[in-house]
Short mmCIF file of C-alpha atoms in Angstrom, two decimals:
data_model
loop_
_atom_site.label_atom_id
_atom_site.label_comp_id
_atom_site.label_asym_id
_atom_site.label_seq_id
_atom_site.Cartn_x
_atom_site.Cartn_y
_atom_site.Cartn_z
CA UNK A 1 -46.23 -24.04 -88.85
CA UNK A 2 -45.27 -28.09 -88.77
CA UNK A 3 -44.68 -29.16 -85.08
CA UNK A 4 -41.99 -31.56 -86.15
CA UNK A 5 -40.12 -28.79 -88.06
CA UNK A 6 -40.41 -26.44 -85.19
CA UNK A 7 -38.63 -28.98 -82.72
CA UNK A 8 -35.81 -29.82 -85.08
CA UNK A 9 -35.25 -26.33 -85.62
CA UNK A 10 -34.63 -26.28 -82.15
CA UNK A 11 -32.30 -29.27 -81.83
CA UNK A 12 -30.65 -27.27 -84.42
CA UNK A 13 -29.84 -24.43 -82.58
CA UNK A 14 -28.64 -26.55 -79.62
CA UNK A 15 -26.36 -28.33 -82.27
CA UNK A 16 -24.85 -25.05 -83.56
CA UNK A 17 -24.49 -23.75 -80.14
CA UNK A 18 -22.79 -27.39 -78.50
CA UNK A 19 -20.14 -27.55 -81.96
CA UNK A 20 -19.49 -23.74 -81.22
CA UNK A 21 -18.26 -24.62 -77.27
CA UNK A 22 -16.77 -28.23 -78.20
CA UNK A 23 -14.68 -26.89 -80.82
CA UNK A 24 -13.60 -23.36 -78.91
CA UNK A 25 -12.82 -25.79 -75.18
CA UNK A 26 -11.02 -29.16 -77.43
CA UNK A 27 -8.86 -26.57 -79.65
CA UNK A 28 -7.59 -25.34 -76.20
CA UNK A 29 -7.06 -28.73 -75.24
CA UNK A 30 -3.20 -30.18 -74.94
CA UNK A 31 -1.34 -33.41 -74.47
CA UNK A 32 0.85 -34.34 -72.08
CA UNK A 33 3.08 -35.44 -74.79
CA UNK A 34 3.78 -31.68 -76.07
CA UNK A 35 5.77 -30.82 -72.61
CA UNK A 36 9.40 -31.94 -72.04
CA UNK A 37 10.03 -30.37 -68.55
CA UNK A 38 11.84 -31.36 -65.85
CA UNK A 39 11.03 -31.96 -62.09
CA UNK A 40 12.34 -31.33 -58.69
CA UNK A 41 11.47 -34.97 -57.93
CA UNK A 42 10.06 -35.35 -54.55
CA UNK A 43 9.23 -38.73 -53.38
CA UNK A 44 5.74 -39.57 -55.57
CA UNK A 45 3.36 -41.90 -53.60
CA UNK A 46 1.65 -43.86 -56.38
CA UNK A 47 -1.65 -45.70 -55.11
CA UNK A 48 -3.16 -48.36 -56.77
CA UNK A 49 -6.26 -50.31 -55.46
CA UNK A 50 -7.14 -53.42 -56.78
CA UNK A 51 -10.13 -56.11 -56.51
CA UNK A 52 -9.98 -59.29 -58.81
CA UNK A 53 -7.38 -57.73 -61.36
CA UNK A 54 -5.21 -60.52 -61.90
CA UNK A 55 -5.26 -59.66 -65.59
CA UNK A 56 -3.81 -56.30 -65.62
CA UNK A 57 -1.83 -56.06 -62.31
CA UNK A 58 1.23 -57.27 -63.05
CA UNK A 59 1.78 -55.50 -66.70
CA UNK A 60 0.19 -52.01 -64.81
CA UNK A 61 2.70 -52.20 -62.08
CA UNK A 62 5.65 -53.31 -64.50
CA UNK A 63 5.34 -50.50 -66.71
CA UNK A 64 5.13 -48.43 -63.97
CA UNK A 65 8.21 -49.49 -62.88
CA UNK A 66 10.34 -48.65 -66.28
CA UNK A 67 9.42 -44.86 -65.43
CA UNK A 68 12.55 -42.59 -65.49
CA UNK A 69 11.01 -40.89 -62.58
CA UNK A 70 12.82 -42.92 -59.53
CA UNK A 71 11.73 -41.29 -56.26
CA UNK A 72 8.83 -43.58 -56.08
CA UNK A 73 6.95 -45.38 -53.73
CA UNK A 74 4.21 -47.88 -54.37
CA UNK A 75 1.36 -48.83 -52.22
CA UNK A 76 -0.17 -51.51 -53.74
CA UNK A 77 -4.12 -52.17 -51.72
CA UNK A 78 -6.06 -55.34 -52.35
CA UNK A 79 -9.17 -54.58 -51.86
CA UNK A 80 -11.08 -58.08 -50.34
CA UNK A 81 -9.45 -59.88 -53.98
CA UNK A 82 -10.84 -63.23 -54.68
CA UNK A 83 -8.34 -64.30 -57.35
CA UNK A 84 -4.57 -64.53 -57.26
CA UNK A 85 -4.22 -60.58 -57.05
CA UNK A 86 -2.54 -60.40 -53.86
CA UNK A 87 0.06 -62.92 -54.60
CA UNK A 88 0.68 -61.35 -57.98
CA UNK A 89 1.47 -57.90 -55.65
CA UNK A 90 3.28 -59.86 -53.18
CA UNK A 91 5.84 -61.22 -55.94
CA UNK A 92 6.24 -57.77 -57.00
CA UNK A 93 7.07 -56.48 -53.66
CA UNK A 94 9.47 -59.48 -53.74
CA UNK A 95 11.54 -58.06 -56.94
CA UNK A 96 11.53 -54.06 -55.67
CA UNK A 97 11.89 -52.86 -51.86
CA UNK A 98 9.67 -49.79 -53.26
CA UNK A 99 6.70 -51.40 -53.17
CA UNK A 100 4.44 -51.90 -50.14
CA UNK A 101 1.22 -54.23 -50.10
CA UNK A 102 -1.67 -53.76 -48.29
CA UNK A 103 -4.57 -55.74 -47.72
CA UNK A 104 -8.21 -55.00 -46.80
CA UNK A 105 -10.19 -57.95 -45.34
CA UNK A 106 -13.54 -55.77 -44.67
CA UNK A 107 -15.31 -52.80 -45.90
CA UNK A 108 -15.86 -50.26 -43.16
CA UNK A 109 -19.68 -48.69 -42.92
CA UNK A 110 -19.98 -45.50 -45.04
CA UNK A 111 -17.95 -46.24 -47.90
CA UNK A 112 -17.26 -47.92 -51.29
CA UNK A 113 -14.62 -50.43 -51.67
CA UNK A 114 -12.10 -48.77 -54.52
CA UNK A 115 -12.60 -45.29 -52.18
CA UNK A 116 -11.59 -46.88 -48.86
CA UNK A 117 -8.84 -48.51 -50.80
CA UNK A 118 -7.43 -45.27 -51.97
CA UNK A 119 -8.12 -43.64 -48.84
CA UNK A 120 -5.91 -46.55 -46.76
CA UNK A 121 -3.14 -46.28 -49.61
CA UNK A 122 -2.90 -42.78 -48.43
CA UNK A 123 -2.49 -43.05 -44.88
CA UNK A 124 0.72 -45.33 -45.64
CA UNK A 125 1.94 -43.05 -48.07
CA UNK A 126 4.67 -40.66 -47.26
CA UNK A 127 5.24 -38.51 -50.21
CA UNK A 128 4.43 -35.28 -51.29
CA UNK A 129 3.02 -35.86 -53.95
CA UNK A 130 0.52 -38.82 -54.57
CA UNK A 131 -1.06 -40.58 -57.68
CA UNK A 132 -4.11 -42.47 -57.76
CA UNK A 133 -3.84 -44.64 -60.49
CA UNK A 134 -6.04 -48.09 -61.82
CA UNK A 135 -4.82 -51.58 -61.73
CA UNK A 136 -5.43 -51.87 -65.59
CA UNK A 137 -3.35 -48.57 -66.74
CA UNK A 138 -0.39 -49.21 -69.16
CA UNK A 139 2.38 -46.61 -68.81
CA UNK A 140 3.49 -46.65 -72.49
CA UNK A 141 6.04 -43.60 -72.34
CA UNK A 142 9.15 -43.97 -69.92
CA UNK A 143 9.13 -40.26 -69.26
CA UNK A 144 5.37 -40.19 -68.54
CA UNK A 145 5.80 -39.27 -64.75
CA UNK A 146 8.77 -36.99 -65.13
CA UNK A 147 6.35 -34.96 -67.82
CA UNK A 148 3.27 -35.08 -65.68
CA UNK A 149 5.97 -33.77 -62.02
CA UNK A 150 7.22 -31.41 -64.13
CA UNK A 151 4.24 -29.78 -65.32
CA UNK A 152 2.28 -29.93 -62.34
CA UNK A 153 5.03 -27.79 -60.85
CA UNK A 154 5.61 -25.53 -63.41
CA UNK A 155 2.56 -24.67 -63.55
CA UNK A 156 1.95 -24.30 -59.59
CA UNK A 157 -1.00 -27.10 -59.98
CA UNK A 158 -2.44 -28.80 -56.81
CA UNK A 159 -3.99 -31.39 -58.89
CA UNK A 160 -3.30 -32.94 -62.34
CA UNK A 161 -5.46 -35.00 -64.06
CA UNK A 162 -4.59 -36.99 -67.58
CA UNK A 163 -7.04 -38.60 -69.74
CA UNK A 164 -5.55 -41.95 -71.51
CA UNK A 165 -5.86 -43.42 -74.71
CA UNK A 166 -8.69 -46.69 -74.32
CA UNK A 167 -8.13 -49.70 -76.02
CA UNK A 168 -11.18 -51.60 -77.75
CA UNK A 169 -11.04 -54.72 -79.73
CA UNK A 170 -14.23 -54.73 -80.88
CA UNK A 171 -16.00 -52.59 -84.01
CA UNK A 172 -19.03 -51.73 -81.93
CA UNK A 173 -17.24 -51.51 -78.30
CA UNK A 174 -14.85 -48.82 -80.23
CA UNK A 175 -18.39 -47.00 -81.13
CA UNK A 176 -19.91 -47.22 -78.19
CA UNK A 177 -16.52 -45.97 -76.10
CA UNK A 178 -16.66 -43.14 -79.06
CA UNK A 179 -20.13 -42.33 -77.93
CA UNK A 180 -19.48 -42.24 -74.29
CA UNK A 181 -16.40 -39.91 -74.82
CA UNK A 182 -18.72 -37.69 -77.32
CA UNK A 183 -21.75 -37.08 -75.02
CA UNK A 184 -19.18 -37.13 -71.89
CA UNK A 185 -17.31 -34.09 -73.77
CA UNK A 186 -20.01 -31.80 -74.38
CA UNK A 187 -22.04 -32.92 -70.81
CA UNK A 188 -19.37 -32.64 -68.67
CA UNK A 189 -16.97 -29.72 -70.65
CA UNK A 190 -13.55 -31.08 -69.25
CA UNK A 191 -11.45 -28.37 -70.60
CA UNK A 192 -13.10 -26.05 -68.23
CA UNK A 193 -10.57 -27.53 -65.46
CA UNK A 194 -8.19 -25.64 -67.12
CA UNK A 195 -9.78 -22.13 -66.50
CA UNK A 196 -9.08 -20.79 -63.36
CA UNK A 197 -12.39 -18.73 -63.31
CA UNK A 198 -14.48 -22.08 -63.86
CA UNK A 199 -15.59 -24.49 -60.88
CA UNK A 200 -16.29 -27.01 -63.44
CA UNK A 201 -13.39 -29.90 -62.15
CA UNK A 202 -12.33 -32.93 -63.92
CA UNK A 203 -10.61 -35.79 -62.59
CA UNK A 204 -9.78 -39.04 -64.45
CA UNK A 205 -9.18 -42.80 -62.79
CA UNK A 206 -6.54 -43.52 -64.76
CA UNK A 207 -4.63 -40.35 -63.57
CA UNK A 208 -5.05 -38.23 -60.68
CA UNK A 209 -1.90 -36.35 -59.45
CA UNK A 210 -2.61 -34.46 -56.36
CA UNK A 211 -0.07 -32.68 -53.80
CA UNK A 212 -0.84 -33.79 -50.61
CA UNK A 213 -1.50 -30.56 -48.54
CA UNK A 214 -4.49 -29.89 -50.91
CA UNK A 215 -5.80 -33.46 -50.81
CA UNK A 216 -5.77 -33.27 -47.20
CA UNK A 217 -7.41 -29.81 -46.94
CA UNK A 218 -10.29 -30.71 -49.20
CA UNK A 219 -10.71 -33.59 -46.80
CA UNK A 220 -9.39 -36.53 -48.65
CA UNK A 221 -11.39 -39.12 -49.76
CA UNK A 222 -13.58 -39.39 -46.62
CA UNK A 223 -15.51 -36.70 -48.34
CA UNK A 224 -16.19 -38.42 -51.17
CA UNK A 225 -16.46 -41.79 -49.70
CA UNK A 226 -19.61 -42.93 -50.92
CA UNK A 227 -19.57 -41.83 -54.08
CA UNK A 228 -18.92 -44.06 -57.51
CA UNK A 229 -17.63 -41.55 -59.45
CA UNK A 230 -15.12 -40.94 -57.32
CA UNK A 231 -12.30 -40.14 -59.91
CA UNK A 232 -14.53 -37.19 -61.16
CA UNK A 233 -15.65 -36.12 -58.05
CA UNK A 234 -11.87 -35.90 -56.56
CA UNK A 235 -11.44 -33.55 -59.11
CA UNK A 236 -15.02 -31.90 -58.66
CA UNK A 237 -13.97 -31.32 -55.04
CA UNK A 238 -10.82 -30.11 -55.91
CA UNK A 239 -11.84 -27.18 -58.38
CA UNK A 240 -14.68 -26.20 -55.42
CA UNK A 241 -12.29 -25.76 -52.80
CA UNK A 242 -10.54 -23.27 -54.93
CA UNK A 243 -7.18 -25.92 -55.56
CA UNK A 244 -5.90 -25.21 -59.22
CA UNK A 245 -6.04 -27.73 -61.72
CA UNK A 246 -5.21 -29.03 -65.18
CA UNK A 247 -6.80 -31.65 -67.86
CA UNK A 248 -4.75 -32.64 -70.48
CA UNK A 249 -4.54 -36.01 -72.75
CA UNK A 250 -2.03 -38.46 -72.81
CA UNK A 251 -3.48 -40.88 -75.69
CA UNK A 252 -0.11 -42.05 -76.30
CA UNK A 253 1.39 -42.24 -73.22
CA UNK A 254 -1.08 -44.38 -71.35
CA UNK A 255 -3.33 -46.93 -72.35
CA UNK A 256 -6.61 -48.80 -70.60
CA UNK A 257 -8.91 -51.21 -71.36
CA UNK A 258 -12.30 -50.16 -70.08
CA UNK A 259 -13.93 -53.50 -71.49
CA UNK A 260 -13.09 -56.58 -73.53
CA UNK A 261 -17.07 -56.27 -74.68
CA UNK A 262 -20.00 -54.40 -75.15
CA UNK A 263 -21.59 -56.66 -72.47
CA UNK A 264 -19.14 -55.79 -70.33
CA UNK A 265 -19.56 -52.13 -70.71
CA UNK A 266 -23.16 -52.05 -70.23
CA UNK A 267 -21.95 -54.00 -66.79
CA UNK A 268 -19.20 -51.67 -66.06
CA UNK A 269 -21.98 -48.63 -66.49
CA UNK A 270 -24.15 -49.90 -64.07
CA UNK A 271 -21.98 -48.32 -61.32
CA UNK A 272 -21.34 -44.79 -62.71
CA UNK A 273 -24.27 -43.72 -65.05
CA UNK A 274 -27.32 -43.48 -62.56
CA UNK A 275 -24.75 -41.55 -60.19
CA UNK A 276 -23.91 -39.28 -62.96
CA UNK A 277 -27.55 -38.34 -63.12
CA UNK A 278 -27.69 -37.54 -59.46
CA UNK A 279 -29.97 -40.51 -58.93
CA UNK A 280 -32.90 -38.53 -60.39
CA UNK A 281 -35.42 -40.09 -62.52
CA UNK A 282 -36.27 -37.13 -64.02
CA UNK A 283 -32.87 -36.33 -65.05
CA UNK A 284 -32.72 -40.01 -66.37
CA UNK A 285 -35.81 -39.87 -68.51
CA UNK A 286 -34.67 -36.24 -69.68
CA UNK A 287 -31.22 -37.96 -70.58
CA UNK A 288 -32.85 -40.97 -72.71
CA UNK A 289 -35.15 -38.38 -74.67
CA UNK A 290 -32.39 -36.16 -75.39
CA UNK A 291 -30.27 -38.64 -76.66
CA UNK A 292 -32.60 -39.75 -78.73
CA UNK A 293 -34.03 -36.48 -80.12
CA UNK A 294 -31.07 -34.91 -80.65
CA UNK A 295 -28.61 -38.04 -82.40
CA UNK A 296 -31.08 -40.79 -83.71
CA UNK A 297 -34.52 -38.64 -84.85
CA UNK A 298 -32.50 -36.43 -87.36
CA UNK A 299 -31.40 -39.80 -89.15
CA UNK A 300 -34.93 -40.84 -89.29
CA UNK A 301 -36.94 -37.45 -90.37
CA UNK A 302 -33.93 -37.16 -93.17
CA UNK A 303 -36.13 -39.12 -95.21
CA UNK A 304 -39.09 -37.03 -94.87
CA UNK A 305 -40.96 -36.06 -97.63
CA UNK A 306 -40.91 -32.34 -96.40
CA UNK A 307 -37.78 -30.63 -98.32
CA UNK A 308 -37.69 -28.48 -95.10
CA UNK A 309 -37.71 -31.08 -92.53
CA UNK A 310 -34.90 -32.70 -94.96
CA UNK A 311 -32.86 -30.01 -94.78
CA UNK A 312 -32.79 -29.36 -91.61
CA UNK A 313 -32.12 -32.56 -90.36
CA UNK A 314 -29.20 -32.65 -92.73
CA UNK A 315 -27.67 -29.72 -91.19
CA UNK A 316 -28.12 -31.26 -87.87
CA UNK A 317 -26.55 -34.31 -89.00
CA UNK A 318 -23.91 -31.74 -90.06
CA UNK A 319 -23.27 -29.91 -86.92
CA UNK A 320 -23.17 -33.56 -84.79
CA UNK A 321 -20.56 -34.73 -87.13
CA UNK A 322 -18.16 -32.15 -87.10
CA UNK A 323 -18.51 -31.92 -83.21
CA UNK A 324 -18.13 -35.70 -83.15
CA UNK A 325 -15.13 -35.64 -85.30
CA UNK A 326 -13.71 -33.22 -83.01
CA UNK A 327 -14.03 -34.92 -80.01
CA UNK A 328 -12.60 -38.48 -81.74
CA UNK A 329 -9.61 -36.61 -82.90
CA UNK A 330 -8.96 -34.82 -79.61
CA UNK A 331 -9.85 -37.45 -76.91
CA UNK A 332 -9.55 -41.07 -78.90
CA UNK A 333 -7.02 -42.63 -81.32
CA UNK A 334 -10.01 -44.28 -82.59
CA UNK A 335 -11.11 -43.18 -86.74
CA UNK A 336 -14.08 -40.70 -86.89
CA UNK A 337 -15.40 -43.02 -89.44
CA UNK A 338 -16.84 -44.18 -86.25
CA UNK A 339 -19.34 -41.49 -86.81
CA UNK A 340 -21.23 -43.68 -89.37
CA UNK A 341 -22.29 -46.03 -86.48
CA UNK A 342 -23.82 -43.00 -84.49
CA UNK A 343 -27.51 -43.78 -84.55
CA UNK A 344 -27.02 -47.27 -83.61
CA UNK A 345 -24.81 -46.73 -80.81
CA UNK A 346 -26.96 -43.49 -79.36
CA UNK A 347 -29.66 -46.32 -78.92
CA UNK A 348 -27.31 -48.74 -77.15
CA UNK A 349 -26.45 -46.00 -75.02
CA UNK A 350 -29.95 -44.86 -74.11
CA UNK A 351 -30.30 -48.42 -73.54
CA UNK A 352 -27.72 -48.62 -70.84
CA UNK A 353 -28.88 -45.69 -69.20
CA UNK A 354 -32.46 -47.46 -68.62
CA UNK A 355 -30.91 -50.77 -68.05
CA UNK A 356 -28.55 -49.11 -64.94
CA UNK A 357 -31.63 -47.00 -63.33
CA UNK A 358 -33.76 -50.17 -63.54
CA UNK A 359 -30.83 -52.66 -62.50
CA UNK A 360 -30.18 -49.99 -59.32
CA UNK A 361 -33.80 -50.07 -58.04
CA UNK A 362 -34.58 -53.77 -58.57
CA UNK A 363 -31.09 -54.50 -56.56
CA UNK A 364 -31.83 -51.52 -54.08
CA UNK A 365 -28.91 -50.10 -54.96
CA UNK A 366 -25.44 -50.30 -56.79
CA UNK A 367 -23.63 -53.63 -57.52
CA UNK A 368 -20.17 -53.21 -57.74
CA UNK A 369 -17.25 -56.29 -57.28
CA UNK A 370 -19.21 -58.36 -55.70
CA UNK A 371 -20.75 -55.57 -52.96
CA UNK A 372 -24.00 -53.65 -52.97
CA UNK A 373 -24.00 -50.24 -51.68
CA UNK A 374 -27.69 -49.34 -50.91
CA UNK A 375 -28.95 -46.48 -53.14
CA UNK A 376 -30.55 -44.85 -49.76
CA UNK A 377 -27.28 -44.63 -48.66
CA UNK A 378 -25.79 -43.09 -51.74
CA UNK A 379 -28.37 -40.58 -52.33
CA UNK A 380 -27.97 -39.41 -49.03
CA UNK A 381 -24.18 -39.28 -49.10
CA UNK A 382 -24.31 -36.63 -52.19
CA UNK A 383 -26.52 -34.18 -50.54
#
């Protein structure tokens, strides 16, 4: 029997299984916009770390100030910024007494910058609830925080994380981000965070809401102080420690522009890609071969002269398509027609994995926001 046909048949089986899993999982996923809940309104501490975020920090904080949840204190943490971020923070603090600005001038040994900033912000905070959010997130709905706190309280959760709508300006950037979310969905299975019997945890940097007691019980950011994917690791740690957790979408309520261009996307993925693959060359090779074989190869073999290979290839493309459409409609505000660019974006994503891995070894570690974190230390901290 044709070896290529056997290989493609195996890929088809994988895609059938993945399609069923994704459709079932995402079918149960809900949006924060579906809930209209009242909260007891305890003091909420919002911690916003920022390093060289002069373009976004003001708009982000102003959108938070418009929230109808008023028992809030803001801890804005200036993490060694070299631009006007700190001055913009100070200007906002003068306008609203609920805002406190904390300046960090040096990085302590063993910490990543953002993780240290979040931890320092927590140490300054007083709320029984803590929201870790990024400096580029826009809060589009004034009831977002009320809904989130209400949901957390009604479900008796320790941790609630929300996936924002991601804004992208160009076609290829939209396609690349869509493919990233496509792969992330069936690789990480974020809906499992809502299953109390599952140990799979989830965390999104745009919105990680935790109870102070649970956050302290898991060891705070000290437990993940040298992990580049701190947002995800916070959720994973919460779930591993038996804390109750939920993952919802907030595509209309929250908006973030991850990157301005495809080039920026490649740069941004330098921090998390190799970390997400456990700093393992074998896992990297498996991921690259897997992406090519499962999402690019069928689009090539569909032009085969062998009718059996063409049939199997078309079936694979069909199952890729229905899985992709489900993810895009549930996890983004983008058009499912981006599927037409999938083979190209799959190759671009494969390139981004290779690029991040090579640069990490070339630099001897991960470079992020002007600081190099040695690979040896990063790998030790993940054990």
